Structure formats: structure tokens, C-alpha cells
Amino acid sequence: MKLVIATRNPHKLKEIQAIFDFQGLEIYSSFDFPEIPNVVEDGDTLEANAVKKAVELCKATGLPALADDSGLEVEALGGRPGVYSARWSGEGCTYADNNAKLLRKLEGKTNRCAQFRTVMALARPDEQPQTVEGSVHGVIIEELRGDQGFGYDPLFMPDGYSRTFAELPAEVKNRISHRARALDAAANVWNDFFQGRK
Ligand code: IMP
């Protein structure tokens, strides 16, 4: 059985493969299909983008496709950047630009609560796509700390920890992250497909 993971983000792919034991499945990713164009992530929810990515890749390859769309939802910003997390500072922006914007937006704010949320979609040929989700709560600290992970990791300290996602060992992030929790749900809900793998 084959499965293609819909991402061209090497960090994300590495995390998904570190978290989940795909034993028995032949795993591919968007990197293996360079001729297939990137999906335009123009949905206004994480769900819409995850489903779009999974369905388009499933159609283009004829293989079952797994896609995730994730975002950082900050309470004091009404849930922003959320679905706009990747390009929050504009087209072509860097992780550093987005982190700087987040610090600016939260200047003087006492409520620093936030969550990372992942919606994962599985699209199989001739079936309706399905979604599951996972989230992790934490706070946005006041300066960047750590150099592991990616994206907003240096500013996000998960509840119950005194280190950011960028300071924690990858094994810890991969145990408690939004992506890990979504994959947990995936293993439970789609156990016909994953056959209880974890
Ligand atoms: P994507 O659309 O799912 O690739 O994720 C959108 C954006 O959310 C990424 O570009 C990152 O800025 C942010 N993001 C998603 N997951 C993580 C994570 O695990 N750590 C830090 N930032 C993340």
C-alpha cells in the first residue's frame, strides 16, 4: 500500500516521519512528484486547505494522500495568524519576519495565550476526504529562544514546560505537538487504513 504526504516543507515531512510509524506503507511526498504544481492554499480555514491539498494530490497521483495544514492561533489577536500563519508578513516573507510581527502585535499585551492547531486530511481515490485535528496550548514569550524546529517555535512555550518548542529536544516536541496529536487521531479514526500503526 502506498501513501503520499502532501508537503514540500522538509521540516514538516521530517516531523511527520519521526512521529508516525508508517510501517508497511510505501511513503512518498510531494518531493517525489516535482511535476505536480503546488496547491494554492486559498481556503479561509485550515480544514479547507488541508482537504484541498489532499484531494488534489490524490487526483494527480492516483494514490491515497495525507495533507496537513497548521497554524498558530493567538487569543489576544482573535485567533490570528491562524490560517494565514505562513505568509502573515506578506508573500515571500521569512519565519524571522513573522516572528518579529508576532512580537510587535503582542507588545504590551498581558494575554499571551496561544495554540498551534493542525488539521489533517486523508483523501483516498473514489472516497470522500476526511479530516482529524490536534492542538497544543501554550504562551508566546517575549523574545526568541532556541534554534530547533521551524516557524513560530522559538516564541511558543507549551503549557507545562519552561522551554520553547525551539529549545525542547525534537522527541519532546514530536510527542506533544499539534501535529503529533493530529496523527494520533489519524491512527484512531483511520485505523482501517493505518491498521493501528503508531
Ligand atoms: P502549513 O501551511 O501547515 O505549512 O503551516 C503554516 C505555517 O504555520 C508555517 O509556515 C509555520 O509558520 C507555522 N507552523 C506550522 N506548524 C508549525 C510548528 O510545528 N512550529 C512552528 N510553526 C509552525
Short mmCIF file of C-alpha atoms and ligand atoms in Angstrom, two decimals:
data_model
loop_
_atom_site.label_atom_id
_atom_site.label_comp_id
_atom_site.label_asym_id
_atom_site.label_seq_id
_atom_site.Cartn_x
_atom_site.Cartn_y
_atom_site.Cartn_z
CA MET A 1 0.00 0.00 0.00
CA LYS A 2 1.28 3.45 -0.94
CA LEU A 3 0.70 6.83 0.72
CA VAL A 4 1.82 10.24 -0.46
CA ILE A 5 2.33 13.06 2.03
CA ALA A 6 1.35 16.43 0.64
CA THR A 7 4.14 18.76 1.63
CA ARG A 8 7.23 20.43 0.23
CA ASN A 9 8.24 21.64 3.70
CA PRO A 10 11.23 19.45 4.71
CA HIS A 11 10.77 20.29 8.44
CA LYS A 12 7.19 19.15 8.39
CA LEU A 13 7.97 15.98 6.46
CA LYS A 14 10.76 15.11 8.90
CA GLU A 15 8.45 15.63 11.88
CA ILE A 16 5.64 13.55 10.41
CA GLN A 17 8.05 10.70 9.66
CA ALA A 18 9.61 10.93 13.13
CA ILE A 19 6.20 10.92 14.86
CA PHE A 20 4.40 8.23 12.96
CA ASP A 21 5.38 4.66 12.26
CA PHE A 22 4.21 4.11 8.69
CA GLN A 23 5.46 0.55 8.81
CA GLY A 24 4.18 -1.48 5.88
CA LEU A 25 3.24 1.59 3.87
CA GLU A 26 5.37 2.80 0.99
CA ILE A 27 5.77 6.51 1.72
CA TYR A 28 6.13 9.25 -0.89
CA SER A 29 5.90 13.01 -0.60
CA SER A 30 5.34 15.95 -2.92
CA PHE A 31 9.13 16.00 -3.40
CA ASP A 32 8.75 12.75 -5.40
CA PHE A 33 6.34 14.44 -7.82
CA PRO A 34 8.14 17.63 -8.86
CA GLU A 35 6.00 17.89 -11.98
CA ILE A 36 2.81 18.40 -9.93
CA PRO A 37 2.32 22.13 -9.25
CA ASN A 38 1.96 23.47 -5.71
CA VAL A 39 -1.60 23.74 -4.48
CA VAL A 40 -2.77 27.33 -3.97
CA GLU A 41 -3.68 27.48 -0.28
CA ASP A 42 -6.52 29.95 -0.68
CA GLY A 43 -9.05 28.43 1.72
CA ASP A 44 -10.15 30.53 4.67
CA THR A 45 -9.86 27.66 7.14
CA LEU A 46 -7.19 25.09 7.96
CA GLU A 47 -9.76 22.41 7.11
CA ALA A 48 -10.39 23.79 3.62
CA ASN A 49 -6.67 23.96 2.81
CA ALA A 50 -5.88 20.51 4.20
CA VAL A 51 -8.71 18.93 2.19
CA LYS A 52 -7.73 20.81 -0.97
CA LYS A 53 -4.09 19.69 -0.69
CA ALA A 54 -5.00 16.04 -0.03
CA VAL A 55 -7.67 15.83 -2.74
CA GLU A 56 -5.58 17.49 -5.45
CA LEU A 57 -2.54 15.31 -4.75
CA CYS A 58 -4.69 12.16 -4.62
CA LYS A 59 -6.22 13.08 -8.00
CA ALA A 60 -2.85 13.90 -9.56
CA THR A 61 -1.08 10.73 -8.36
CA GLY A 62 -3.95 8.25 -8.06
CA LEU A 63 -2.60 7.43 -4.58
CA PRO A 64 -4.06 7.92 -1.10
CA ALA A 65 -2.81 11.34 0.07
CA LEU A 66 -2.33 12.77 3.56
CA ALA A 67 -2.12 16.55 3.97
CA ASP A 68 -1.81 18.78 6.98
CA ASP A 69 -2.49 22.45 7.36
CA SER A 70 -1.38 24.08 10.57
CA GLY A 71 -1.44 27.48 12.14
CA LEU A 72 -0.76 29.46 15.27
CA GLU A 73 -3.92 30.87 16.88
CA VAL A 74 -3.25 33.71 19.31
CA GLU A 75 -6.04 34.59 21.75
CA ALA A 76 -5.29 38.32 22.01
CA LEU A 77 -5.27 38.56 18.21
CA GLY A 78 -8.68 36.93 17.79
CA GLY A 79 -7.14 33.68 16.56
CA ARG A 80 -4.71 35.28 14.06
CA PRO A 81 -2.49 34.49 12.28
CA GLY A 82 -4.29 31.10 12.09
CA VAL A 83 -4.76 30.00 8.50
CA TYR A 84 -2.54 32.94 7.42
CA SER A 85 0.44 31.81 9.55
CA ALA A 86 2.81 31.06 6.66
CA ARG A 87 2.51 34.32 4.77
CA TRP A 88 1.42 36.61 7.61
CA SER A 89 4.03 39.27 6.78
CA GLY A 90 3.38 39.11 3.04
CA GLU A 91 4.32 36.96 0.06
CA GLY A 92 7.90 35.66 0.30
CA CYS A 93 8.26 36.55 3.98
CA THR A 94 10.58 34.59 6.27
CA TYR A 95 9.98 32.88 9.61
CA ALA A 96 12.00 35.74 11.16
CA ASP A 97 9.64 38.36 9.62
CA ASN A 98 6.61 36.54 11.05
CA ASN A 99 8.15 36.17 14.50
CA ALA A 100 9.04 39.87 14.53
CA LYS A 101 5.46 40.74 13.56
CA LEU A 102 4.08 38.50 16.31
CA LEU A 103 6.24 40.20 18.94
CA ARG A 104 5.16 43.63 17.65
CA LYS A 105 1.46 42.73 17.69
CA LEU A 106 1.69 41.44 21.27
CA GLU A 107 3.66 44.40 22.63
CA GLY A 108 2.07 45.49 25.92
CA LYS A 109 -0.47 42.63 25.89
CA THR A 110 -0.80 40.60 29.07
CA ASN A 111 -2.79 37.76 27.49
CA ARG A 112 -0.10 35.74 25.67
CA CYS A 113 -2.15 32.50 25.34
CA ALA A 114 -1.98 30.71 22.02
CA GLN A 115 -2.41 27.33 20.43
CA PHE A 116 -0.94 25.55 17.48
CA ARG A 117 -3.61 23.65 15.58
CA THR A 118 -3.23 21.07 12.82
CA VAL A 119 -5.96 19.74 10.60
CA MET A 120 -5.03 16.57 8.77
CA ALA A 121 -6.92 15.32 5.74
CA LEU A 122 -6.82 11.89 4.16
CA ALA A 123 -8.04 11.58 0.57
CA ARG A 124 -8.41 8.15 -0.97
CA PRO A 125 -9.34 7.52 -4.61
CA ASP A 126 -13.14 7.30 -5.01
CA GLU A 127 -13.85 8.23 -1.37
CA GLN A 128 -14.90 11.40 0.40
CA PRO A 129 -11.93 13.09 2.11
CA GLN A 130 -11.95 13.00 5.91
CA THR A 131 -10.27 15.24 8.48
CA VAL A 132 -8.99 14.97 12.05
CA GLU A 133 -7.27 17.59 14.16
CA GLY A 134 -4.86 18.13 17.02
CA SER A 135 -3.79 21.14 19.08
CA VAL A 136 -1.35 22.18 21.77
CA HIS A 137 -1.81 25.14 24.11
CA GLY A 138 0.90 27.44 25.35
CA VAL A 139 2.09 31.02 25.60
CA ILE A 140 4.00 33.40 23.37
CA ILE A 141 7.13 34.53 25.18
CA GLU A 142 8.75 37.95 24.79
CA GLU A 143 11.94 37.06 22.96
CA LEU A 144 13.12 34.34 20.58
CA ARG A 145 14.64 31.31 22.30
CA GLY A 146 16.18 28.20 20.73
CA ASP A 147 17.22 27.20 17.26
CA GLN A 148 15.49 23.88 16.62
CA GLY A 149 12.22 23.31 14.80
CA PHE A 150 10.85 25.97 12.47
CA GLY A 151 8.31 28.75 12.10
CA TYR A 152 7.00 30.19 15.37
CA ASP A 153 8.75 27.54 17.51
CA PRO A 154 11.24 29.99 19.14
CA LEU A 155 8.33 32.04 20.58
CA PHE A 156 5.98 29.21 21.63
CA MET A 157 6.28 27.69 25.09
CA PRO A 158 3.87 24.77 25.53
CA ASP A 159 1.89 24.61 28.80
CA GLY A 160 3.75 22.61 31.46
CA TYR A 161 7.22 23.36 30.04
CA SER A 162 9.75 26.13 30.66
CA ARG A 163 11.37 25.79 27.25
CA THR A 164 10.11 26.77 23.82
CA PHE A 165 9.45 24.29 21.02
CA ALA A 166 12.75 25.51 19.54
CA GLU A 167 14.61 24.63 22.78
CA LEU A 168 12.96 21.29 23.57
CA PRO A 169 14.51 18.15 22.09
CA ALA A 170 12.76 17.07 18.90
CA GLU A 171 11.49 13.91 20.66
CA VAL A 172 9.58 16.05 23.16
CA LYS A 173 8.04 18.35 20.54
CA ASN A 174 7.15 15.31 18.46
CA ARG A 175 5.36 13.74 21.42
CA ILE A 176 3.17 16.70 22.43
CA SER A 177 2.80 18.83 19.31
CA HIS A 178 -0.38 19.68 17.40
CA ARG A 179 0.96 17.50 14.56
CA ALA A 180 1.60 14.54 16.91
CA ARG A 181 -1.92 14.85 18.33
CA ALA A 182 -3.47 15.05 14.88
CA LEU A 183 -1.52 11.93 13.83
CA ASP A 184 -2.74 10.19 16.98
CA ALA A 185 -6.29 10.98 15.95
CA ALA A 186 -5.49 9.83 12.41
CA ALA A 187 -4.30 6.45 13.68
CA ASN A 188 -7.51 6.02 15.69
CA VAL A 189 -10.05 7.31 13.20
CA TRP A 190 -8.50 5.80 10.07
CA ASN A 191 -7.39 2.54 11.66
CA ASP A 192 -8.71 0.63 8.64
CA PHE A 193 -6.07 2.44 6.60
CA PHE A 194 -3.24 2.65 9.14
CA GLN A 195 -4.12 -0.69 10.79
CA GLY A 196 -3.34 0.57 14.26
CA ARG A 197 0.16 1.77 13.34
CA LYS A 198 1.56 4.39 15.69
P1 IMP B 1 1.43 24.98 6.90
O1 IMP B 1 0.55 25.80 5.99
O2 IMP B 1 0.72 23.88 7.55
O3 IMP B 1 2.70 24.57 6.25
O4 IMP B 1 1.87 25.88 8.12
C1 IMP B 1 1.69 27.27 8.10
C2 IMP B 1 2.67 27.98 8.97
O5 IMP B 1 2.35 27.72 10.35
C3 IMP B 1 4.13 27.58 8.82
O6 IMP B 1 4.74 28.28 7.78
C4 IMP B 1 4.69 28.00 10.16
O7 IMP B 1 4.96 29.36 10.17
C5 IMP B 1 3.53 27.72 11.10
N1 IMP B 1 3.69 26.39 11.72
C6 IMP B 1 3.04 25.24 11.41
N2 IMP B 1 3.46 24.23 12.19
C7 IMP B 1 4.41 24.75 13.00
C8 IMP B 1 5.22 24.19 14.01
O8 IMP B 1 5.20 22.99 14.33
N3 IMP B 1 6.05 25.05 14.62
C9 IMP B 1 6.15 26.36 14.30
N4 IMP B 1 5.43 26.92 13.35
C10 IMP B 1 4.55 26.13 12.70
#
